[in-house]
């Protein structure tokens, strides 16, 4: 584009009050994961929440040419990181509060399908799970308490 050309106009969105959410979707990742592992774990964890809480998913998207796209969560997913100890403590807190959660253990990096994933988790007692990721959904203050000691993912 030359200096005399203008960018195409984007349709104005009507001014509206910001949308506030009473709940929070959060993912906690162990800080020692490789980048590909962080992405993989996050994707797997949030898929469980969308199944359990279909109301978290918004409407389908469509571009200006009427090409359709799948719907996504209606609210942000906040990603945090912490040490193995932080993850273990968060897991204990999420269980004690009975909040909806999804987990990912280090054993799941060695499996290749849902059946084997479930068997790998089932084979380990709760206190011995080698957690690398945890997703939680619930009231903001309860989720914040679960994530105590974690920090926002860089």
mmCIF file with all atom_site columns, C-alpha atoms in Angstrom:
data_model
loop_
_atom_site.group_PDB
_atom_site.id
_atom_site.type_symbol
_atom_site.label_atom_id
_atom_site.label_alt_id
_atom_site.label_comp_id
_atom_site.label_asym_id
_atom_site.label_entity_id
_atom_site.label_seq_id
_atom_site.pdbx_PDB_ins_code
_atom_site.Cartn_x
_atom_site.Cartn_y
_atom_site.Cartn_z
_atom_site.occupancy
_atom_site.B_iso_or_equiv
_atom_site.pdbx_formal_charge
_atom_site.auth_seq_id
_atom_site.auth_comp_id
_atom_site.auth_asym_id
_atom_site.auth_atom_id
_atom_site.pdbx_PDB_model_num
ATOM 1   C CA . UNK A 1 1   ? 0.000   0.000   0.000  1.00 0.00 ? 1   UNK A CA 1
ATOM 2   C CA . UNK A 1 2   ? 1.389   3.416   -0.924 1.00 0.00 ? 2   UNK A CA 1
ATOM 3   C CA . UNK A 1 3   ? 1.244   6.413   1.355  1.00 0.00 ? 3   UNK A CA 1
ATOM 4   C CA . UNK A 1 4   ? -1.794  7.748   -0.584 1.00 0.00 ? 4   UNK A CA 1
ATOM 5   C CA . UNK A 1 5   ? -3.860  4.580   -0.228 1.00 0.00 ? 5   UNK A CA 1
ATOM 6   C CA . UNK A 1 6   ? -6.021  3.977   2.799  1.00 0.00 ? 6   UNK A CA 1
ATOM 7   C CA . UNK A 1 7   ? -6.622  0.677   4.516  1.00 0.00 ? 7   UNK A CA 1
ATOM 8   C CA . UNK A 1 8   ? -10.043 -0.841  3.883  1.00 0.00 ? 8   UNK A CA 1
ATOM 9   C CA . UNK A 1 9   ? -12.666 0.270   6.367  1.00 0.00 ? 9   UNK A CA 1
ATOM 10  C CA . UNK A 1 10  ? -13.560 -2.172  9.119  1.00 0.00 ? 10  UNK A CA 1
ATOM 11  C CA . UNK A 1 11  ? -17.256 -2.126  10.029 1.00 0.00 ? 11  UNK A CA 1
ATOM 12  C CA . UNK A 1 12  ? -17.799 -0.283  13.278 1.00 0.00 ? 12  UNK A CA 1
ATOM 13  C CA . UNK A 1 13  ? -18.926 -2.340  16.234 1.00 0.00 ? 13  UNK A CA 1
ATOM 14  C CA . UNK A 1 14  ? -21.622 -0.594  18.256 1.00 0.00 ? 14  UNK A CA 1
ATOM 15  C CA . UNK A 1 15  ? -20.411 0.710   21.598 1.00 0.00 ? 15  UNK A CA 1
ATOM 16  C CA . UNK A 1 16  ? -21.543 -1.620  24.337 1.00 0.00 ? 16  UNK A CA 1
ATOM 17  C CA . UNK A 1 17  ? -20.741 -2.171  27.944 1.00 0.00 ? 17  UNK A CA 1
ATOM 18  C CA . UNK A 1 18  ? -17.806 -4.533  28.484 1.00 0.00 ? 18  UNK A CA 1
ATOM 19  C CA . UNK A 1 19  ? -18.790 -8.128  29.041 1.00 0.00 ? 19  UNK A CA 1
ATOM 20  C CA . UNK A 1 20  ? -17.966 -9.337  32.544 1.00 0.00 ? 20  UNK A CA 1
ATOM 21  C CA . UNK A 1 21  ? -17.835 -12.975 33.536 1.00 0.00 ? 21  UNK A CA 1
ATOM 22  C CA . UNK A 1 22  ? -18.639 -14.404 36.951 1.00 0.00 ? 22  UNK A CA 1
ATOM 23  C CA . UNK A 1 23  ? -16.539 -17.465 36.173 1.00 0.00 ? 23  UNK A CA 1
ATOM 24  C CA . UNK A 1 24  ? -12.980 -18.101 35.118 1.00 0.00 ? 24  UNK A CA 1
ATOM 25  C CA . UNK A 1 25  ? -11.389 -20.665 32.821 1.00 0.00 ? 25  UNK A CA 1
ATOM 26  C CA . UNK A 1 26  ? -7.771  -21.291 33.795 1.00 0.00 ? 26  UNK A CA 1
ATOM 27  C CA . UNK A 1 27  ? -5.022  -23.663 32.758 1.00 0.00 ? 27  UNK A CA 1
ATOM 28  C CA . UNK A 1 28  ? -2.008  -24.283 34.999 1.00 0.00 ? 28  UNK A CA 1
ATOM 29  C CA . UNK A 1 29  ? 1.084   -25.732 33.332 1.00 0.00 ? 29  UNK A CA 1
ATOM 30  C CA . UNK A 1 30  ? 4.221   -27.075 34.946 1.00 0.00 ? 30  UNK A CA 1
ATOM 31  C CA . UNK A 1 31  ? 7.025   -24.632 34.208 1.00 0.00 ? 31  UNK A CA 1
ATOM 32  C CA . UNK A 1 32  ? 9.529   -27.243 32.980 1.00 0.00 ? 32  UNK A CA 1
ATOM 33  C CA . UNK A 1 33  ? 7.526   -28.303 29.901 1.00 0.00 ? 33  UNK A CA 1
ATOM 34  C CA . UNK A 1 34  ? 8.848   -27.880 26.376 1.00 0.00 ? 34  UNK A CA 1
ATOM 35  C CA . UNK A 1 35  ? 6.951   -25.381 24.201 1.00 0.00 ? 35  UNK A CA 1
ATOM 36  C CA . UNK A 1 36  ? 5.240   -28.090 22.145 1.00 0.00 ? 36  UNK A CA 1
ATOM 37  C CA . UNK A 1 37  ? 4.173   -29.815 25.366 1.00 0.00 ? 37  UNK A CA 1
ATOM 38  C CA . UNK A 1 38  ? 2.663   -26.612 26.760 1.00 0.00 ? 38  UNK A CA 1
ATOM 39  C CA . UNK A 1 39  ? 0.591   -26.128 23.626 1.00 0.00 ? 39  UNK A CA 1
ATOM 40  C CA . UNK A 1 40  ? -0.480  -29.765 23.468 1.00 0.00 ? 40  UNK A CA 1
ATOM 41  C CA . UNK A 1 41  ? -1.434  -29.933 27.150 1.00 0.00 ? 41  UNK A CA 1
ATOM 42  C CA . UNK A 1 42  ? -3.415  -26.673 26.967 1.00 0.00 ? 42  UNK A CA 1
ATOM 43  C CA . UNK A 1 43  ? -5.396  -27.853 23.939 1.00 0.00 ? 43  UNK A CA 1
ATOM 44  C CA . UNK A 1 44  ? -6.249  -31.185 25.548 1.00 0.00 ? 44  UNK A CA 1
ATOM 45  C CA . UNK A 1 45  ? -7.224  -29.657 28.889 1.00 0.00 ? 45  UNK A CA 1
ATOM 46  C CA . UNK A 1 46  ? -9.639  -27.040 27.565 1.00 0.00 ? 46  UNK A CA 1
ATOM 47  C CA . UNK A 1 47  ? -11.349 -29.583 25.317 1.00 0.00 ? 47  UNK A CA 1
ATOM 48  C CA . UNK A 1 48  ? -12.625 -31.305 28.452 1.00 0.00 ? 48  UNK A CA 1
ATOM 49  C CA . UNK A 1 49  ? -14.172 -28.105 29.758 1.00 0.00 ? 49  UNK A CA 1
ATOM 50  C CA . UNK A 1 50  ? -16.025 -27.409 26.501 1.00 0.00 ? 50  UNK A CA 1
ATOM 51  C CA . UNK A 1 51  ? -17.612 -30.846 26.662 1.00 0.00 ? 51  UNK A CA 1
ATOM 52  C CA . UNK A 1 52  ? -18.673 -30.565 30.289 1.00 0.00 ? 52  UNK A CA 1
ATOM 53  C CA . UNK A 1 53  ? -19.937 -26.980 29.960 1.00 0.00 ? 53  UNK A CA 1
ATOM 54  C CA . UNK A 1 54  ? -21.411 -26.429 26.495 1.00 0.00 ? 54  UNK A CA 1
ATOM 55  C CA . UNK A 1 55  ? -22.726 -23.039 27.659 1.00 0.00 ? 55  UNK A CA 1
ATOM 56  C CA . UNK A 1 56  ? -19.098 -21.829 27.708 1.00 0.00 ? 56  UNK A CA 1
ATOM 57  C CA . UNK A 1 57  ? -19.031 -22.124 23.924 1.00 0.00 ? 57  UNK A CA 1
ATOM 58  C CA . UNK A 1 58  ? -20.309 -19.176 21.897 1.00 0.00 ? 58  UNK A CA 1
ATOM 59  C CA . UNK A 1 59  ? -21.901 -18.977 18.488 1.00 0.00 ? 59  UNK A CA 1
ATOM 60  C CA . UNK A 1 60  ? -20.193 -20.010 15.230 1.00 0.00 ? 60  UNK A CA 1
ATOM 61  C CA . UNK A 1 61  ? -18.094 -17.390 13.450 1.00 0.00 ? 61  UNK A CA 1
ATOM 62  C CA . UNK A 1 62  ? -18.528 -16.147 9.911  1.00 0.00 ? 62  UNK A CA 1
ATOM 63  C CA . UNK A 1 63  ? -16.288 -13.868 7.875  1.00 0.00 ? 63  UNK A CA 1
ATOM 64  C CA . UNK A 1 64  ? -17.427 -11.140 5.459  1.00 0.00 ? 64  UNK A CA 1
ATOM 65  C CA . UNK A 1 65  ? -17.571 -13.684 2.622  1.00 0.00 ? 65  UNK A CA 1
ATOM 66  C CA . UNK A 1 66  ? -19.991 -15.884 4.603  1.00 0.00 ? 66  UNK A CA 1
ATOM 67  C CA . UNK A 1 67  ? -17.365 -18.574 5.223  1.00 0.00 ? 67  UNK A CA 1
ATOM 68  C CA . UNK A 1 68  ? -18.230 -20.321 8.469  1.00 0.00 ? 68  UNK A CA 1
ATOM 69  C CA . UNK A 1 69  ? -15.916 -21.231 11.352 1.00 0.00 ? 69  UNK A CA 1
ATOM 70  C CA . UNK A 1 70  ? -16.388 -23.278 14.498 1.00 0.00 ? 70  UNK A CA 1
ATOM 71  C CA . UNK A 1 71  ? -17.494 -21.602 17.707 1.00 0.00 ? 71  UNK A CA 1
ATOM 72  C CA . UNK A 1 72  ? -15.018 -21.001 20.507 1.00 0.00 ? 72  UNK A CA 1
ATOM 73  C CA . UNK A 1 73  ? -15.198 -20.244 24.215 1.00 0.00 ? 73  UNK A CA 1
ATOM 74  C CA . UNK A 1 74  ? -17.221 -17.129 25.025 1.00 0.00 ? 74  UNK A CA 1
ATOM 75  C CA . UNK A 1 75  ? -14.674 -15.999 27.594 1.00 0.00 ? 75  UNK A CA 1
ATOM 76  C CA . UNK A 1 76  ? -10.889 -15.858 27.821 1.00 0.00 ? 76  UNK A CA 1
ATOM 77  C CA . UNK A 1 77  ? -8.800  -18.837 28.864 1.00 0.00 ? 77  UNK A CA 1
ATOM 78  C CA . UNK A 1 78  ? -6.092  -17.683 31.254 1.00 0.00 ? 78  UNK A CA 1
ATOM 79  C CA . UNK A 1 79  ? -2.879  -19.700 31.211 1.00 0.00 ? 79  UNK A CA 1
ATOM 80  C CA . UNK A 1 80  ? -0.626  -19.904 34.252 1.00 0.00 ? 80  UNK A CA 1
ATOM 81  C CA . UNK A 1 81  ? 2.568   -21.732 35.104 1.00 0.00 ? 81  UNK A CA 1
ATOM 82  C CA . UNK A 1 82  ? 4.160   -22.999 38.260 1.00 0.00 ? 82  UNK A CA 1
ATOM 83  C CA . UNK A 1 83  ? 6.481   -25.527 39.784 1.00 0.00 ? 83  UNK A CA 1
ATOM 84  C CA . UNK A 1 84  ? 5.612   -29.171 40.287 1.00 0.00 ? 84  UNK A CA 1
ATOM 85  C CA . UNK A 1 85  ? 4.792   -28.290 43.904 1.00 0.00 ? 85  UNK A CA 1
ATOM 86  C CA . UNK A 1 86  ? 2.486   -25.459 42.802 1.00 0.00 ? 86  UNK A CA 1
ATOM 87  C CA . UNK A 1 87  ? 0.644   -27.881 40.535 1.00 0.00 ? 87  UNK A CA 1
ATOM 88  C CA . UNK A 1 88  ? 0.358   -30.501 43.277 1.00 0.00 ? 88  UNK A CA 1
ATOM 89  C CA . UNK A 1 89  ? -1.025  -27.898 45.698 1.00 0.00 ? 89  UNK A CA 1
ATOM 90  C CA . UNK A 1 90  ? -3.470  -26.578 43.104 1.00 0.00 ? 90  UNK A CA 1
ATOM 91  C CA . UNK A 1 91  ? -4.664  -30.115 42.444 1.00 0.00 ? 91  UNK A CA 1
ATOM 92  C CA . UNK A 1 92  ? -5.340  -30.665 46.146 1.00 0.00 ? 92  UNK A CA 1
ATOM 93  C CA . UNK A 1 93  ? -7.233  -27.362 46.349 1.00 0.00 ? 93  UNK A CA 1
ATOM 94  C CA . UNK A 1 94  ? -9.335  -28.055 43.261 1.00 0.00 ? 94  UNK A CA 1
ATOM 95  C CA . UNK A 1 95  ? -10.290 -31.444 44.675 1.00 0.00 ? 95  UNK A CA 1
ATOM 96  C CA . UNK A 1 96  ? -11.143 -30.027 48.108 1.00 0.00 ? 96  UNK A CA 1
ATOM 97  C CA . UNK A 1 97  ? -13.385 -27.421 46.469 1.00 0.00 ? 97  UNK A CA 1
ATOM 98  C CA . UNK A 1 98  ? -14.935 -29.996 44.114 1.00 0.00 ? 98  UNK A CA 1
ATOM 99  C CA . UNK A 1 99  ? -14.460 -27.662 41.146 1.00 0.00 ? 99  UNK A CA 1
ATOM 100 C CA . UNK A 1 100 ? -14.725 -29.018 37.608 1.00 0.00 ? 100 UNK A CA 1
ATOM 101 C CA . UNK A 1 101 ? -11.235 -29.911 36.424 1.00 0.00 ? 101 UNK A CA 1
ATOM 102 C CA . UNK A 1 102 ? -9.249  -31.657 33.732 1.00 0.00 ? 102 UNK A CA 1
ATOM 103 C CA . UNK A 1 103 ? -5.761  -33.037 34.240 1.00 0.00 ? 103 UNK A CA 1
ATOM 104 C CA . UNK A 1 104 ? -2.791  -34.032 32.140 1.00 0.00 ? 104 UNK A CA 1
ATOM 105 C CA . UNK A 1 105 ? -0.051  -36.240 33.539 1.00 0.00 ? 105 UNK A CA 1
ATOM 106 C CA . UNK A 1 106 ? 3.446   -36.859 32.214 1.00 0.00 ? 106 UNK A CA 1
ATOM 107 C CA . UNK A 1 107 ? 2.388   -40.434 31.332 1.00 0.00 ? 107 UNK A CA 1
ATOM 108 C CA . UNK A 1 108 ? 0.079   -39.065 28.635 1.00 0.00 ? 108 UNK A CA 1
ATOM 109 C CA . UNK A 1 109 ? 3.037   -37.924 26.539 1.00 0.00 ? 109 UNK A CA 1
ATOM 110 C CA . UNK A 1 110 ? 3.732   -41.620 25.911 1.00 0.00 ? 110 UNK A CA 1
ATOM 111 C CA . UNK A 1 111 ? 0.239   -42.611 24.795 1.00 0.00 ? 111 UNK A CA 1
ATOM 112 C CA . UNK A 1 112 ? -1.417  -41.968 21.490 1.00 0.00 ? 112 UNK A CA 1
ATOM 113 C CA . UNK A 1 113 ? -5.153  -42.211 22.044 1.00 0.00 ? 113 UNK A CA 1
ATOM 114 C CA . UNK A 1 114 ? -7.963  -41.515 24.462 1.00 0.00 ? 114 UNK A CA 1
ATOM 115 C CA . UNK A 1 115 ? -8.344  -45.132 25.650 1.00 0.00 ? 115 UNK A CA 1
ATOM 116 C CA . UNK A 1 116 ? -4.672  -45.380 26.603 1.00 0.00 ? 116 UNK A CA 1
ATOM 117 C CA . UNK A 1 117 ? -4.758  -41.901 28.171 1.00 0.00 ? 117 UNK A CA 1
ATOM 118 C CA . UNK A 1 118 ? -7.604  -42.886 30.477 1.00 0.00 ? 118 UNK A CA 1
ATOM 119 C CA . UNK A 1 119 ? -5.882  -46.175 31.366 1.00 0.00 ? 119 UNK A CA 1
ATOM 120 C CA . UNK A 1 120 ? -2.639  -44.328 32.212 1.00 0.00 ? 120 UNK A CA 1
ATOM 121 C CA . UNK A 1 121 ? -4.454  -42.002 34.615 1.00 0.00 ? 121 UNK A CA 1
ATOM 122 C CA . UNK A 1 122 ? -6.512  -44.820 36.124 1.00 0.00 ? 122 UNK A CA 1
ATOM 123 C CA . UNK A 1 123 ? -3.332  -46.786 36.917 1.00 0.00 ? 123 UNK A CA 1
ATOM 124 C CA . UNK A 1 124 ? -1.958  -44.145 39.319 1.00 0.00 ? 124 UNK A CA 1
ATOM 125 C CA . UNK A 1 125 ? -3.327  -43.199 42.762 1.00 0.00 ? 125 UNK A CA 1
ATOM 126 C CA . UNK A 1 126 ? -4.406  -39.561 43.105 1.00 0.00 ? 126 UNK A CA 1
ATOM 127 C CA . UNK A 1 127 ? -1.531  -38.602 45.416 1.00 0.00 ? 127 UNK A CA 1
ATOM 128 C CA . UNK A 1 128 ? 1.035   -40.080 43.008 1.00 0.00 ? 128 UNK A CA 1
ATOM 129 C CA . UNK A 1 129 ? -0.138  -38.456 39.762 1.00 0.00 ? 129 UNK A CA 1
ATOM 130 C CA . UNK A 1 130 ? 2.778   -36.745 37.970 1.00 0.00 ? 130 UNK A CA 1
ATOM 131 C CA . UNK A 1 131 ? 0.798   -33.670 36.967 1.00 0.00 ? 131 UNK A CA 1
ATOM 132 C CA . UNK A 1 132 ? 2.007   -31.428 34.157 1.00 0.00 ? 132 UNK A CA 1
ATOM 133 C CA . UNK A 1 133 ? -1.253  -29.559 33.552 1.00 0.00 ? 133 UNK A CA 1
ATOM 134 C CA . UNK A 1 134 ? -4.550  -28.776 35.180 1.00 0.00 ? 134 UNK A CA 1
ATOM 135 C CA . UNK A 1 135 ? -7.581  -26.907 33.857 1.00 0.00 ? 135 UNK A CA 1
ATOM 136 C CA . UNK A 1 136 ? -10.291 -25.553 36.116 1.00 0.00 ? 136 UNK A CA 1
ATOM 137 C CA . UNK A 1 137 ? -13.555 -23.708 35.655 1.00 0.00 ? 137 UNK A CA 1
ATOM 138 C CA . UNK A 1 138 ? -15.612 -22.073 38.342 1.00 0.00 ? 138 UNK A CA 1
ATOM 139 C CA . UNK A 1 139 ? -16.376 -18.870 40.204 1.00 0.00 ? 139 UNK A CA 1
ATOM 140 C CA . UNK A 1 140 ? -13.529 -16.378 39.855 1.00 0.00 ? 140 UNK A CA 1
ATOM 141 C CA . UNK A 1 141 ? -12.634 -16.252 43.543 1.00 0.00 ? 141 UNK A CA 1
ATOM 142 C CA . UNK A 1 142 ? -12.593 -20.054 43.887 1.00 0.00 ? 142 UNK A CA 1
ATOM 143 C CA . UNK A 1 143 ? -10.371 -20.461 40.814 1.00 0.00 ? 143 UNK A CA 1
ATOM 144 C CA . UNK A 1 144 ? -8.045  -17.743 42.102 1.00 0.00 ? 144 UNK A CA 1
ATOM 145 C CA . UNK A 1 145 ? -7.672  -19.652 45.387 1.00 0.00 ? 145 UNK A CA 1
ATOM 146 C CA . UNK A 1 146 ? -6.883  -22.873 43.519 1.00 0.00 ? 146 UNK A CA 1
ATOM 147 C CA . UNK A 1 147 ? -4.161  -21.078 41.530 1.00 0.00 ? 147 UNK A CA 1
ATOM 148 C CA . UNK A 1 148 ? -2.474  -19.504 44.577 1.00 0.00 ? 148 UNK A CA 1
ATOM 149 C CA . UNK A 1 149 ? 1.281   -19.465 43.981 1.00 0.00 ? 149 UNK A CA 1
ATOM 150 C CA . UNK A 1 150 ? 0.999   -19.726 40.184 1.00 0.00 ? 150 UNK A CA 1
ATOM 151 C CA . UNK A 1 151 ? 1.984   -16.923 37.837 1.00 0.00 ? 151 UNK A CA 1
ATOM 152 C CA . UNK A 1 152 ? 0.656   -15.877 34.452 1.00 0.00 ? 152 UNK A CA 1
ATOM 153 C CA . UNK A 1 153 ? 2.318   -17.747 31.600 1.00 0.00 ? 153 UNK A CA 1
ATOM 154 C CA . UNK A 1 154 ? 4.816   -15.492 29.846 1.00 0.00 ? 154 UNK A CA 1
#
